[in-house]
Coordinates of C-alpha atoms in Angstrom, one line a residue:
M18 CA -9.0 41.4 -22.4
A19 CA -6.8 40.7 -19.2
P20 CA -9.0 39.8 -15.8
T21 CA -8.7 42.0 -13.0
D22 CA -7.9 40.9 -9.4
E23 CA -11.5 40.6 -8.8
T24 CA -12.3 38.5 -11.2
A25 CA -9.8 36.2 -10.4
Q26 CA -10.9 36.1 -6.7
V27 CA -14.2 35.4 -8.1
D28 CA -13.0 32.5 -10.3
Q29 CA -10.7 30.9 -7.2
Q30 CA -14.0 30.9 -5.0
T31 CA -16.1 29.8 -7.5
S32 CA -16.6 25.7 -7.3
P33 CA -15.5 23.4 -10.0
F34 CA -19.2 21.7 -9.8
G35 CA -20.4 25.2 -10.5
T36 CA -21.8 26.1 -7.0
T37 CA -20.3 28.8 -4.6
P38 CA -18.9 27.4 -1.2
P39 CA -20.8 29.3 2.1
T40 CA -19.0 32.4 3.3
A41 CA -17.0 32.5 6.3
P42 CA -18.3 33.8 9.0
P43 CA -17.0 37.7 10.3
G44 CA -14.1 37.3 12.4
G45 CA -12.1 34.5 10.7
D46 CA -12.8 32.0 13.4
A47 CA -13.1 28.8 12.2
P48 CA -16.9 26.8 12.2
G49 CA -17.9 25.5 16.3
Q50 CA -15.2 27.9 17.8
G51 CA -18.0 30.2 18.3
A52 CA -20.2 28.3 19.9
R53 CA -21.1 28.7 23.5
M54 CA -22.3 26.4 26.6
P55 CA -26.0 26.0 27.3
R56 CA -27.3 28.1 30.0
W57 CA -29.1 24.9 32.0
L58 CA -25.8 22.9 32.0
P59 CA -23.9 24.9 34.7
R60 CA -26.9 24.9 36.8
A61 CA -27.9 21.0 36.5
M62 CA -24.3 20.1 37.5
V63 CA -24.7 22.6 40.6
L64 CA -28.1 20.7 41.3
A65 CA -26.6 17.3 40.7
L66 CA -23.5 17.7 43.1
A67 CA -26.1 19.4 45.8
L68 CA -28.1 16.6 45.4
V69 CA -24.7 13.9 45.8
A70 CA -23.8 15.9 49.0
L71 CA -27.4 15.9 50.8
F72 CA -27.4 12.2 50.2
Q73 CA -24.0 11.7 51.3
L74 CA -24.8 13.8 54.2
G75 CA -27.8 12.0 55.0
S76 CA -26.7 8.8 54.8
W77 CA -23.9 9.7 57.4
A78 CA -26.4 11.3 60.0
F79 CA -28.6 8.2 59.5
H80 CA -25.8 5.5 60.6
Q81 CA -24.9 8.0 63.5
L82 CA -28.2 8.0 64.6
I83 CA -29.4 4.2 64.3
G84 CA -28.8 3.5 67.4
L85 CA -30.8 6.5 68.8
L86 CA -33.9 5.4 66.0
I87 CA -33.8 1.9 67.2
N88 CA -34.0 3.0 70.9
I89 CA -37.1 5.0 69.9
L90 CA -38.8 2.1 68.3
I91 CA -38.2 0.0 71.4
A92 CA -39.7 2.7 73.3
F93 CA -42.6 2.9 71.3
F94 CA -43.7 -0.8 71.5
L95 CA -43.1 -0.8 75.0
A96 CA -45.5 2.2 75.7
L97 CA -47.7 0.3 73.4
A98 CA -47.5 -2.3 75.6
I99 CA -48.2 -0.4 78.8
E100 CA -50.9 1.3 77.3
P101 CA -54.0 -0.7 78.1
A102 CA -52.9 -0.7 82.0
V103 CA -52.3 3.4 81.8
S104 CA -55.8 3.8 79.8
W105 CA -57.4 1.7 82.5
M106 CA -56.1 3.7 85.4
A107 CA -56.9 7.1 83.6
S108 CA -60.6 5.9 82.9
Y109 CA -60.8 6.2 86.7
G110 CA -60.0 10.1 86.8
M111 CA -56.3 9.5 87.5
R112 CA -53.8 11.5 85.4
R113 CA -51.8 9.7 82.9
G114 CA -48.6 10.8 84.1
L115 CA -49.0 9.4 87.5
A116 CA -50.9 6.4 86.1
T117 CA -47.8 5.9 83.6
F118 CA -45.1 6.3 86.5
L119 CA -46.9 3.9 88.7
V120 CA -46.9 1.2 86.0
F121 CA -43.3 2.0 85.4
F122 CA -42.6 1.8 89.4
G123 CA -44.3 -1.6 89.8
L124 CA -42.0 -3.3 87.0
L125 CA -39.2 -1.6 88.7
I126 CA -40.1 -3.2 91.9
A127 CA -40.7 -6.4 90.5
T128 CA -37.3 -6.3 88.4
A129 CA -35.4 -4.8 91.6
G130 CA -36.8 -7.6 93.6
F131 CA -35.8 -10.3 91.0
V132 CA -32.7 -9.0 90.3
T133 CA -31.7 -9.1 93.8
L134 CA -32.8 -12.6 94.8
L135 CA -30.8 -14.1 91.9
G136 CA -27.9 -12.2 92.9
S137 CA -28.4 -13.4 96.5
M138 CA -28.6 -17.2 94.8
L139 CA -25.8 -16.5 92.7
A140 CA -23.3 -15.1 95.0
G141 CA -24.6 -18.4 97.9
Q142 CA -24.3 -20.8 95.0
I143 CA -20.5 -19.2 94.0
I144 CA -19.5 -19.2 97.3
K145 CA -20.5 -23.0 97.8
M146 CA -18.7 -23.7 95.0
I147 CA -15.4 -22.0 95.7
E148 CA -15.3 -23.7 99.2
G149 CA -16.2 -27.4 98.1
F150 CA -14.0 -26.8 94.8
P151 CA -11.3 -29.1 96.9
E152 CA -12.9 -31.7 97.5
Y153 CA -14.6 -32.3 94.1
L154 CA -11.0 -32.0 93.0
D155 CA -9.6 -34.2 95.4
S156 CA -12.9 -37.1 94.1
V157 CA -11.9 -36.1 90.2
I158 CA -7.9 -36.9 91.3
N159 CA -8.6 -40.3 92.9
W160 CA -11.2 -41.3 90.0
I161 CA -8.6 -40.3 87.6
N162 CA -5.8 -42.5 89.6
S163 CA -8.2 -45.5 89.9
S164 CA -9.2 -45.8 86.6
F165 CA -5.9 -45.5 84.8
H166 CA -3.0 -45.9 87.2
T167 CA -1.5 -42.8 87.4
H168 CA -0.3 -41.1 90.6
V169 CA -1.5 -37.4 89.7
R170 CA -1.5 -35.3 93.1
R171 CA -3.5 -31.8 93.9
V172 CA -0.3 -30.0 94.4
D173 CA 1.0 -30.9 90.8
V174 CA -2.3 -29.9 89.1
R175 CA -2.1 -26.6 91.2
D176 CA 1.6 -25.7 90.3
S177 CA 1.0 -26.7 86.6
L178 CA -2.2 -24.5 86.7
V179 CA -0.4 -21.7 88.3
H180 CA 2.5 -21.5 86.3
S181 CA 0.7 -22.0 83.0
D182 CA 0.9 -19.7 80.2
W183 CA -3.0 -19.6 79.5
L184 CA -3.5 -18.4 82.8
R185 CA -0.9 -15.7 82.6
K186 CA -2.4 -14.8 79.2
Y187 CA -6.1 -14.9 80.6
V188 CA -5.1 -12.6 83.4
Q189 CA -3.3 -10.0 81.4
N190 CA -6.6 -10.0 79.0
S191 CA -9.0 -9.7 81.6
A192 CA -7.2 -6.6 83.1
T193 CA -6.7 -5.2 79.7
G194 CA -10.7 -5.6 79.2
V195 CA -12.1 -4.9 82.6
L196 CA -12.1 -0.6 81.1
D197 CA -14.1 -2.4 77.7
V198 CA -16.7 -4.2 80.1
S199 CA -17.0 -0.9 82.1
A200 CA -17.7 1.1 79.1
Q201 CA -20.2 -1.7 77.9
V202 CA -22.0 -1.5 81.5
L203 CA -22.3 1.9 81.5
G204 CA -23.5 2.4 77.9
G205 CA -26.0 -0.3 78.6
L206 CA -27.3 1.8 81.2
F207 CA -27.9 4.9 79.3
K208 CA -29.4 3.1 76.7
L209 CA -31.8 1.6 79.4
L210 CA -32.8 5.4 80.5
T211 CA -33.4 6.5 77.2
I212 CA -35.7 3.8 76.4
T213 CA -37.1 4.4 79.4
L214 CA -37.5 8.1 79.4
F215 CA -39.0 7.7 75.3
S216 CA -41.4 5.4 76.3
F217 CA -42.7 6.8 79.4
Y218 CA -43.4 10.2 77.3
F219 CA -44.8 7.8 74.2
A220 CA -47.2 6.7 77.2
A221 CA -48.0 9.8 79.4
D222 CA -48.5 12.0 76.1
G223 CA -50.2 9.4 74.4
P224 CA -53.2 10.9 73.5
R225 CA -51.3 14.5 72.9
L226 CA -49.0 12.6 70.2
R227 CA -52.2 11.2 68.6
R228 CA -53.6 15.1 68.0
A229 CA -50.5 16.4 66.9
L230 CA -50.3 13.2 64.2
C231 CA -53.8 13.5 63.3
S232 CA -53.9 17.5 63.0
V233 CA -51.8 17.9 59.9
L234 CA -53.6 15.1 58.2
P235 CA -57.5 15.1 56.6
P236 CA -60.5 13.5 58.7
A237 CA -60.3 10.0 56.3
R238 CA -56.5 9.8 56.9
Q239 CA -57.3 10.6 60.8
A240 CA -59.5 7.1 61.3
E241 CA -57.1 5.3 59.6
V242 CA -54.4 6.2 61.9
L243 CA -56.2 5.8 65.0
R244 CA -57.2 2.6 63.8
A245 CA -53.7 1.4 63.3
W246 CA -52.9 2.7 66.6
E247 CA -55.7 0.7 68.4
I248 CA -54.2 -2.3 66.1
A249 CA -50.9 -1.9 67.0
V250 CA -51.8 -1.9 70.8
D251 CA -54.0 -5.0 70.6
K252 CA -51.3 -6.8 69.0
T253 CA -48.6 -5.5 71.0
G254 CA -50.6 -6.1 74.3
G255 CA -51.5 -9.7 73.0
Y256 CA -47.7 -10.5 72.2
L257 CA -46.7 -10.0 75.4
Y258 CA -49.8 -11.9 76.5
S259 CA -48.5 -14.9 75.1
R260 CA -44.8 -14.7 75.9
G261 CA -46.1 -13.8 79.7
L262 CA -48.1 -17.4 79.2
M263 CA -45.6 -19.3 78.0
A264 CA -43.0 -18.2 80.6
L265 CA -45.7 -19.2 83.0
I266 CA -45.9 -22.6 81.9
S267 CA -42.3 -22.6 81.5
G268 CA -41.3 -21.8 84.9
I269 CA -44.0 -24.1 86.2
A270 CA -42.7 -27.0 84.4
H271 CA -39.1 -26.2 85.3
Y272 CA -40.0 -25.6 89.1
I273 CA -41.4 -29.3 89.7
L274 CA -38.2 -31.0 87.9
L275 CA -35.9 -28.7 90.3
Q276 CA -38.1 -29.2 93.1
A277 CA -38.2 -33.2 92.5
L278 CA -34.2 -33.3 92.0
G279 CA -34.0 -30.7 95.3
V280 CA -32.1 -28.2 93.7
P281 CA -31.8 -25.4 95.7
Y282 CA -33.7 -22.1 95.1
A283 CA -36.1 -23.6 92.3
P284 CA -38.9 -20.9 92.8
V285 CA -36.0 -18.3 91.6
L286 CA -34.8 -20.5 88.8
A287 CA -37.9 -21.4 87.9
V288 CA -39.1 -17.4 87.1
W289 CA -35.3 -17.3 85.6
V290 CA -35.8 -19.6 83.0
G291 CA -39.2 -18.9 82.3
L292 CA -38.2 -15.3 81.8
V293 CA -34.8 -15.6 80.0
S294 CA -36.0 -18.4 77.8
Q295 CA -39.4 -16.3 76.6
F296 CA -38.3 -12.7 76.6
I297 CA -34.8 -12.6 75.1
P298 CA -34.6 -14.1 71.8
T299 CA -32.0 -16.5 69.6
I300 CA -30.1 -17.1 72.9
G301 CA -32.5 -16.7 75.7
T302 CA -33.4 -20.7 75.6
Y303 CA -29.6 -21.5 76.5
L304 CA -28.7 -18.8 79.1
A305 CA -32.0 -19.7 80.8
G306 CA -31.2 -23.5 81.0
A307 CA -27.2 -23.2 81.7
L308 CA -27.8 -21.6 85.1
P309 CA -30.4 -24.5 86.6
M310 CA -27.2 -27.1 84.6
L311 CA -24.5 -25.6 86.9
I312 CA -26.4 -25.5 90.1
A313 CA -27.8 -28.8 89.8
F314 CA -23.6 -29.6 88.9
T315 CA -22.8 -29.0 92.3
I316 CA -25.0 -31.1 94.2
N317 CA -25.0 -34.3 91.5
P318 CA -23.2 -34.3 88.3
W319 CA -26.5 -36.4 87.1
Y320 CA -28.8 -33.9 87.9
A321 CA -27.1 -31.4 85.5
L322 CA -27.8 -34.3 83.0
W323 CA -31.4 -34.6 83.8
V324 CA -31.8 -30.9 83.9
L325 CA -30.2 -30.6 80.5
I326 CA -32.3 -33.4 78.9
F327 CA -35.2 -32.3 80.4
V328 CA -34.3 -28.6 79.0
V329 CA -34.3 -29.5 75.5
V330 CA -37.2 -32.1 75.3
Y331 CA -39.2 -29.0 76.4
Q332 CA -37.8 -26.8 73.9
Q333 CA -39.0 -29.1 71.5
F334 CA -42.6 -29.3 72.7
E335 CA -42.7 -25.4 73.1
N336 CA -41.0 -24.7 70.0
Y337 CA -43.9 -27.1 67.7
V338 CA -46.6 -27.6 69.9
L339 CA -47.3 -24.8 72.5
Q340 CA -45.7 -21.7 70.6
P341 CA -47.8 -22.2 67.7
K342 CA -51.0 -21.8 69.2
L343 CA -50.3 -19.7 71.5
T344 CA -49.0 -17.2 69.2
A345 CA -51.6 -17.9 66.4
K346 CA -54.2 -17.1 69.0
T347 CA -53.2 -14.2 70.8
V348 CA -51.2 -12.6 67.6
D349 CA -53.6 -14.0 64.8
I350 CA -50.7 -14.8 62.6
H351 CA -49.8 -18.0 61.3
P352 CA -46.6 -20.0 62.9
A353 CA -44.8 -20.3 59.4
V354 CA -45.2 -16.4 59.2
A355 CA -44.4 -15.8 63.0
F356 CA -41.2 -17.8 62.3
G357 CA -40.2 -16.1 59.1
S358 CA -40.6 -12.7 60.8
V359 CA -38.5 -13.4 63.8
I360 CA -35.8 -14.5 61.0
A361 CA -36.3 -11.4 59.2
G362 CA -36.5 -9.1 62.2
T363 CA -33.1 -10.7 63.6
A364 CA -31.4 -9.9 60.0
L365 CA -32.4 -6.4 59.9
L366 CA -31.8 -5.3 63.6
G367 CA -30.8 -8.3 65.8
A368 CA -32.5 -9.5 69.2
V369 CA -34.5 -6.3 68.8
G370 CA -35.9 -6.9 65.5
A371 CA -36.5 -10.7 66.8
L372 CA -38.3 -9.2 70.0
I373 CA -40.5 -6.4 68.4
A374 CA -40.7 -8.7 64.6
I375 CA -43.7 -10.7 65.4
P376 CA -46.1 -7.4 66.6
A377 CA -45.0 -5.4 64.1
V378 CA -46.1 -8.1 61.4
A379 CA -49.4 -8.9 62.9
T380 CA -50.0 -4.9 63.2
L381 CA -49.6 -4.9 59.4
Q382 CA -51.5 -7.5 58.8
A383 CA -54.0 -6.4 60.9
F384 CA -54.4 -3.0 59.0
L385 CA -54.1 -4.2 55.8
G386 CA -56.7 -6.8 56.2
A387 CA -59.0 -4.2 56.4
Y388 CA -58.7 -2.7 52.8
V389 CA -57.7 -6.2 51.1
K390 CA -61.4 -7.3 49.0
R391 CA -61.7 -10.8 49.4
Y392 CA -63.8 -13.3 47.3
D393 CA -66.0 -16.6 48.0
V394 CA -63.8 -19.3 47.1
T395 CA -65.3 -21.6 44.5
D396 CA -66.5 -25.4 45.4
D397 CA -63.3 -27.2 43.9
P398 CA -61.9 -30.7 45.2
R399 CA -59.1 -29.1 44.3
V400 CA -59.5 -26.3 47.0
H401 CA -59.2 -29.3 49.8
G402 CA -56.4 -30.9 48.3
H403 CA -57.9 -33.8 46.0
R404 CA -57.0 -33.9 42.7
T405 CA -59.6 -34.1 39.7
R406 CA -57.5 -37.3 38.0
R407 CA -55.6 -39.1 39.5
A408 CA -51.8 -40.3 38.0
P409 CA -51.1 -43.9 37.1
S410 CA -49.6 -45.8 39.8
F411 CA -45.8 -47.1 38.8
R412 CA -47.3 -50.8 38.6
T413 CA -49.6 -49.7 35.8
R414 CA -47.2 -47.9 33.9
L415 CA -44.7 -50.9 34.5
R416 CA -47.2 -53.2 32.9
E417 CA -48.0 -50.3 29.8
L418 CA -44.0 -50.4 29.0
L419 CA -43.9 -54.2 29.1
G420 CA -46.7 -54.5 27.2
R421 CA -45.5 -52.4 24.7

């Protein structure tokens, strides 16, 4: 019997191994073409893009506000520093706003008086240096002529200086840099005003700020926050006390030297050295010693050398003897930790970080010390640095080697 068309189609679809292949899906599409994208994938992609955009926006905002955040941090530590004085005045019935204003007014009067005295001293010394510069130049020229058998004249020096390319370039750069200096001065004044306003609000509204912070915390956390705040006030005050004490000692020591050498304005210079060397980190010592050296140089160049030697020697005494003891007692941290915190603060925030690093680390150490469990140390000789078994000496080892 001849096969029909249907029988031929069945025979063509039959596998040579006796199995029937799977039938194609309706519609004639190839396998995989009808698969759909998972429903969660578009939402996940949108969420990932939104997170990346938020991260970029947050990073941009943080970099734009980093200056304001640093100013707020400085203002907070300044408010902690004046908190004891404000609280003491408020305990006698004075309003905290008025007490804070009086403290800031006293600081302003002291700063203005010091700057006025220092400015008058500098102006007088600059005028004296300008008036005596020709005589000093003549003495230098005479020494050069007598020592090297030359014939240098003041007129030649003046003409070479006036017509030099260096002076012309310096004048041009100074003229173009006036606007930059003015912008920096205005920026510094605005930054100072910002720090003053924030520190005033932090000190005057201290109880309200603590109450607002504690209102969003449970009672147990409130006690911890208030304890941390009190520790920060104590440690910041102790740090400023130690710095003020070192500034007083430094000022007295330099006053004795300047008075013995007969340098004018010795009291003002002593106050300058004491304050600048202690409250300006890293470069404060060099700024503090440069001004007395310059004024001593106008009197006698050898006096400037004596001042330089005294500044270097006293700085070593302060770094290795005075500062570790005072810092360890008032701030209660190890001198190595204090030194490391200053380096870390400088690397992170520059001069501001160096200034607030020690009180910040002392506050953190004192706060964490209450939550670190301590145990009694066993009475072991190794605790005191004594080794239980002494290693053989070099002579003993040499004898053993030769005996072999």
